[in-house]
XYZ file of C-alpha atoms in Angstrom:
387
model
C -68.751 -70.819 148.014
C -71.411 -73.189 146.702
C -70.147 -75.593 144.044
C -72.587 -76.229 141.220
C -71.587 -79.505 139.576
C -73.616 -80.481 136.563
C -73.054 -82.863 133.678
C -69.970 -81.579 131.913
C -69.504 -78.191 133.567
C -68.744 -76.763 136.994
C -69.273 -73.072 137.769
C -67.430 -71.030 140.373
C -66.822 -67.530 141.645
C -64.593 -65.695 144.106
C -65.149 -62.325 145.736
C -61.750 -62.342 147.437
C -59.556 -59.316 146.767
C -56.202 -61.110 147.128
C -55.036 -62.789 143.905
C -53.707 -65.910 145.629
C -56.918 -66.351 147.581
C -58.944 -65.981 144.357
C -56.923 -68.738 142.701
C -57.299 -70.990 145.779
C -61.076 -70.473 145.911
C -61.564 -71.099 142.204
C -59.381 -74.197 142.312
C -61.269 -75.612 145.311
C -64.550 -75.232 143.390
C -63.377 -76.305 139.932
C -60.659 -78.940 140.220
C -61.795 -82.526 139.603
C -60.245 -85.510 137.759
C -61.961 -84.768 134.432
C -61.395 -81.014 134.280
C -60.023 -80.131 130.841
C -60.406 -76.373 130.487
C -61.274 -73.248 132.506
C -62.826 -70.016 131.221
C -62.993 -66.994 133.545
C -63.928 -63.308 133.616
C -62.496 -60.943 136.204
C -62.674 -57.363 137.387
C -59.794 -55.182 136.181
C -59.269 -53.992 139.768
C -57.089 -57.015 140.570
C -53.289 -57.069 140.509
C -53.370 -58.824 137.148
C -49.770 -60.006 137.165
C -50.245 -61.627 140.576
C -53.594 -63.118 139.543
C -52.149 -64.546 136.337
C -49.290 -66.220 138.183
C -51.565 -67.544 140.940
C -53.993 -69.088 138.461
C -51.169 -70.757 136.569
C -49.737 -72.195 139.790
C -53.074 -73.502 141.098
C -54.320 -75.019 137.832
C -50.997 -76.456 136.691
C -51.277 -78.130 133.299
C -54.981 -77.303 132.794
C -55.497 -74.598 130.166
C -57.082 -71.438 131.521
C -58.223 -68.458 129.416
C -60.195 -65.352 130.285
C -60.384 -61.588 130.180
C -61.031 -58.475 132.244
C -64.604 -57.252 132.396
C -66.878 -54.286 133.018
C -68.861 -56.403 135.476
C -69.307 -60.131 135.940
C -72.214 -62.590 135.552
C -71.700 -65.176 138.287
C -73.531 -68.288 139.526
C -75.332 -65.858 141.870
C -76.300 -63.244 139.232
C -74.567 -59.959 138.454
C -71.307 -59.378 140.339
C -68.783 -56.594 140.665
C -65.088 -56.652 141.664
C -65.020 -60.447 141.543
C -64.066 -63.415 139.354
C -66.544 -65.813 137.746
C -65.483 -69.024 136.042
C -66.618 -72.252 134.433
C -64.729 -75.524 134.163
C -65.330 -77.920 131.259
C -65.153 -81.729 131.502
C -62.954 -83.248 128.783
C -65.443 -86.106 128.281
C -68.030 -83.576 127.084
C -65.872 -80.873 125.482
C -62.792 -80.947 123.275
C -61.327 -77.432 123.403
C -58.425 -75.796 121.557
C -57.135 -72.258 122.120
C -54.896 -69.745 120.358
C -53.585 -66.272 121.172
C -53.519 -63.438 118.624
C -50.718 -61.474 120.276
C -50.864 -58.452 117.947
C -54.386 -57.856 116.652
C -53.298 -54.992 114.372
C -51.204 -57.385 112.241
C -53.728 -60.251 112.040
C -54.455 -61.253 108.420
C -56.697 -63.693 106.584
C -53.724 -66.024 106.090
C -53.060 -65.920 109.853
C -56.725 -66.688 110.486
C -56.764 -69.648 108.105
C -53.629 -71.141 109.657
C -55.010 -70.548 113.165
C -58.342 -72.236 112.406
C -56.476 -75.234 110.929
C -54.489 -75.568 114.165
C -57.631 -75.170 116.291
C -59.519 -77.815 114.305
C -56.525 -80.144 114.557
C -56.381 -79.575 118.306
C -60.067 -80.396 118.751
C -59.845 -83.479 116.510
C -57.102 -84.947 118.705
C -59.798 -85.690 121.307
C -62.329 -86.965 118.686
C -65.548 -86.302 120.600
C -67.736 -85.432 117.601
C -67.303 -84.376 113.950
C -66.122 -80.749 113.758
C -68.872 -79.720 111.331
C -72.153 -79.110 113.147
C -70.687 -79.836 116.571
C -68.334 -76.901 117.153
C -68.491 -73.206 117.988
C -65.840 -70.532 118.410
C -65.481 -67.960 121.200
C -63.366 -64.813 120.856
C -62.197 -62.554 123.669
C -60.685 -59.336 122.316
C -58.903 -56.401 123.873
C -61.848 -54.021 124.161
C -59.791 -50.878 123.498
C -57.825 -52.147 120.501
C -60.268 -50.674 117.895
C -59.334 -53.629 115.673
C -62.296 -55.912 116.301
C -63.786 -55.570 112.804
C -60.522 -56.512 111.062
C -59.912 -59.535 113.279
C -63.519 -60.720 113.024
C -63.677 -60.394 109.237
C -60.579 -62.596 108.855
C -61.702 -65.117 111.469
C -65.229 -65.351 110.101
C -63.932 -66.127 106.616
C -61.603 -68.811 107.996
C -64.223 -70.384 110.299
C -66.682 -70.856 107.437
C -69.907 -72.339 108.804
C -68.638 -72.747 112.387
C -70.827 -70.375 114.459
C -68.934 -67.786 116.429
C -69.552 -65.328 119.259
C -67.546 -63.363 121.776
C -67.008 -60.218 123.759
C -64.544 -57.371 124.038
C -62.723 -57.195 127.367
C -63.665 -54.341 129.718
C -62.048 -52.522 132.633
C -64.902 -51.576 134.969
C -65.870 -48.597 132.775
C -62.498 -46.784 133.087
C -61.696 -47.119 129.353
C -57.954 -47.224 129.995
C -56.561 -50.809 130.038
C -58.302 -54.026 128.988
C -56.677 -57.453 128.938
C -57.122 -61.031 127.782
C -55.547 -63.950 129.654
C -53.664 -66.765 127.948
C -50.879 -69.137 129.006
C -50.371 -67.705 132.489
C -50.333 -63.983 131.657
C -52.613 -61.062 130.850
C -52.076 -59.452 127.434
C -53.242 -56.151 125.902
C -53.585 -55.435 122.180
C -54.367 -59.144 121.893
C -57.205 -61.640 121.463
C -57.925 -65.217 122.514
C -59.714 -67.594 120.163
C -61.328 -70.736 121.619
C -62.739 -73.564 119.501
C -65.177 -75.807 121.385
C -66.205 -79.201 120.015
C -68.956 -81.082 121.856
C -71.537 -83.821 121.336
C -74.013 -81.731 123.339
C -76.580 -79.631 121.475
C -75.962 -75.870 121.517
C -77.048 -72.644 119.856
C -75.111 -69.417 119.328
C -77.454 -66.420 119.647
C -77.717 -62.649 119.909
C -80.588 -60.471 121.089
C -81.255 -56.852 122.000
C -84.126 -54.784 123.356
C -83.564 -51.592 121.325
C -86.441 -50.221 119.239
C -86.156 -47.771 116.283
C -87.470 -44.207 116.345
C -88.197 -41.963 113.372
C -85.108 -39.713 113.545
C -82.150 -40.341 111.241
C -78.631 -38.923 111.501
C -76.202 -39.131 108.589
C -72.473 -39.367 109.315
C -71.052 -36.494 107.269
C -67.573 -36.313 108.790
C -65.728 -39.295 110.309
C -62.309 -40.844 110.794
C -63.180 -44.529 110.508
C -59.731 -45.708 111.701
C -60.233 -44.096 115.106
C -64.040 -44.623 115.119
C -64.484 -40.906 115.617
C -67.388 -38.924 114.153
C -66.902 -35.168 113.755
C -70.156 -34.296 111.979
C -73.708 -35.609 111.959
C -76.099 -34.045 109.421
C -73.247 -31.561 108.602
C -73.329 -30.210 112.201
C -70.846 -30.794 115.061
C -71.568 -34.396 116.055
C -72.141 -33.953 119.795
C -74.361 -30.894 119.268
C -76.539 -32.611 116.658
C -76.849 -35.809 118.725
C -77.716 -33.858 121.889
C -80.291 -31.783 119.993
C -81.941 -34.914 118.593
C -82.374 -36.512 122.016
C -83.281 -33.271 123.803
C -80.399 -32.832 126.244
C -77.554 -30.339 126.651
C -74.089 -31.331 125.351
C -72.769 -30.971 128.916
C -75.105 -33.780 130.029
C -73.704 -36.368 127.604
C -72.248 -39.366 129.460
C -72.367 -43.211 129.505
C -75.883 -43.314 130.891
C -77.266 -40.898 128.303
C -75.544 -42.898 125.547
C -77.084 -46.132 126.895
C -80.561 -44.584 127.036
C -80.345 -43.018 123.547
C -78.379 -45.362 121.279
C -77.849 -45.028 117.547
C -78.035 -47.980 115.175
C -77.310 -48.895 111.577
C -79.931 -50.880 109.676
C -78.738 -53.943 107.745
C -81.603 -55.643 105.893
C -84.386 -55.760 108.506
C -82.102 -55.796 111.551
C -80.819 -52.841 113.553
C -77.266 -53.054 114.923
C -76.374 -50.567 117.625
C -73.335 -48.352 117.125
C -72.746 -47.332 120.733
C -71.126 -43.996 121.567
C -68.066 -44.255 123.816
C -67.345 -40.633 124.719
C -67.687 -36.993 123.742
C -64.570 -34.911 123.066
C -63.806 -31.223 123.632
C -64.020 -30.568 119.886
C -67.634 -31.901 119.975
C -66.709 -35.096 118.133
C -67.979 -38.487 119.329
C -65.995 -41.718 119.665
C -67.838 -44.985 119.022
C -67.282 -48.583 120.171
C -67.957 -49.904 116.659
C -66.897 -48.994 113.151
C -68.485 -45.864 111.686
C -67.913 -44.526 108.169
C -68.806 -41.421 106.214
C -72.221 -41.644 104.644
C -73.807 -44.250 106.900
C -77.290 -43.486 108.152
C -77.784 -43.871 111.894
C -81.267 -44.379 113.314
C -82.098 -42.992 116.740
C -83.172 -45.873 118.992
C -84.859 -46.240 122.335
C -84.515 -49.172 124.782
C -87.556 -51.371 125.332
C -87.991 -53.589 128.424
C -85.082 -56.028 128.914
C -86.777 -58.848 130.847
C -89.460 -59.795 128.268
C -86.771 -59.836 125.571
C -84.633 -62.229 127.647
C -87.631 -64.389 128.532
C -88.521 -64.755 124.844
C -84.889 -65.644 124.058
C -84.637 -68.377 126.711
C -88.124 -69.755 126.008
C -87.038 -70.220 122.404
C -83.685 -71.758 123.326
C -85.325 -74.254 125.678
C -87.982 -75.123 123.106
C -85.277 -75.882 120.540
C -82.585 -77.432 122.764
C -84.350 -78.780 125.845
C -83.061 -78.215 129.385
C -80.020 -75.910 129.397
C -76.777 -76.956 131.054
C -74.991 -73.613 130.726
C -75.187 -70.332 128.829
C -72.019 -68.285 128.293
C -73.219 -64.697 127.990
C -71.517 -61.572 126.660
C -73.683 -58.748 127.969
C -72.899 -55.183 126.857
C -71.911 -52.962 129.780
C -74.341 -50.305 128.509
C -77.189 -52.716 129.258
C -75.869 -53.053 132.786
C -75.696 -49.265 133.187
C -79.315 -49.103 132.075
C -80.337 -51.753 134.644
C -78.444 -49.919 137.395
C -80.123 -46.662 136.395
C -83.585 -48.255 136.558
C -82.909 -50.237 139.749
C -83.547 -53.556 137.970
C -80.094 -55.153 138.214
C -81.199 -57.608 140.938
C -84.263 -59.104 139.186
C -82.472 -59.411 135.841
C -79.460 -60.933 137.638
C -81.799 -63.414 139.351
C -83.295 -64.352 135.968
C -79.804 -64.948 134.502
C -78.919 -67.054 137.561
C -82.023 -69.225 136.990
C -80.952 -69.714 133.362
C -77.432 -70.812 134.473
C -75.700 -67.909 132.711
C -71.981 -67.305 133.335
C -70.317 -64.395 131.572
C -69.342 -60.765 131.674
C -70.253 -57.206 130.772
C -68.390 -56.303 127.599
C -67.176 -53.290 125.625
C -68.735 -54.847 122.520
C -70.024 -58.202 121.376
C -69.147 -60.434 118.444
C -71.601 -62.536 116.477
C -70.693 -64.527 113.337
C -68.125 -62.007 112.145
C -69.986 -58.852 113.194
C -68.906 -56.470 115.949
C -72.045 -55.176 117.688
C -73.077 -53.211 120.777
C -75.817 -53.155 123.403
C -76.683 -56.830 122.921
C -76.796 -60.015 124.969
C -74.853 -62.498 122.834
C -73.613 -65.980 123.652
C -74.030 -69.732 123.424
C -76.606 -71.906 125.154
C -75.525 -75.514 125.731
C -78.120 -78.225 126.357
C -77.841 -80.981 128.941
C -77.981 -83.564 126.183
C -78.456 -87.286 126.515
C -75.619 -89.711 125.895
C -72.625 -89.344 123.529
C -73.429 -90.036 119.911
C -77.171 -89.384 120.165
C -77.178 -86.275 118.011
């Protein structure tokens, strides 16, 4: 594999199927005297226990965190059934990590104590002041249905520290998603990473979804399970299918990706992606849905111009980009696969030095959102202290 060594970060990938071989290949690409931290995203098809142990053995005392994905963004573009990773140099990045081992019991007090520990951990390396020079990354179990609760508490505790993240996937099986921390994969859990750096960066989110005229009102929902039973006082699946002009029997991931619903907050539309249709004609969602909210029918616009505008803006504001960590909704990937445009979009992401994964939901400054490309762009920078 080609090693891409750039100021402060090294990227890597492995397409091996054997866990030990994966760990060996990643270590051969990433290990160097200044390596301080490794972030990775992997297919859920691996023997996760074996992979966790192998990574811990090969990287020794270096902290490694990651999660399972619904597709990978590698140094070569979009990948599948592989592992993609990035190593951070401790001269450029001071990084602290924490595990939320039971997301359903996470409170504001827990969040405040956790952020204090994270800030203390980053300060021990004293690269740059925390304020204005730090961002947080969250990796959540993508099937926990607790993202909103965790994010609300974390966002309050983080204050003005910008924050993004993604929900772990499992290659579209919707059965078991995991985050990796301290040598093992965990479910029902989340990893929080605080990154302090003297390099310039920007946390961002973008989407290519455009509003249509039709509105659907949630008239029957169980918000705890994110399940909608009625839209416009009709069985949810029937009303949704009627609005988009397909039969209920045709409803699947690809239809949901092509015909998303969104909630409008101020002037912005935030997609509430549908996860699945049930026998009772109810619909499960990836994001919180409550009785009374108005959902707008949306239609996807072209993805590439949206991404080009995003990266043109980032480069104009930050200069040459060193790395972008991207959380890319798996529904966007399904759309690209459907349209046969996965290769060109993957090539564009490769040119922009994006490493990341396809998610079951994205996180942006305390919000849980869907069908977006969300992340952090980090600039090459100049010399320490020149901020």
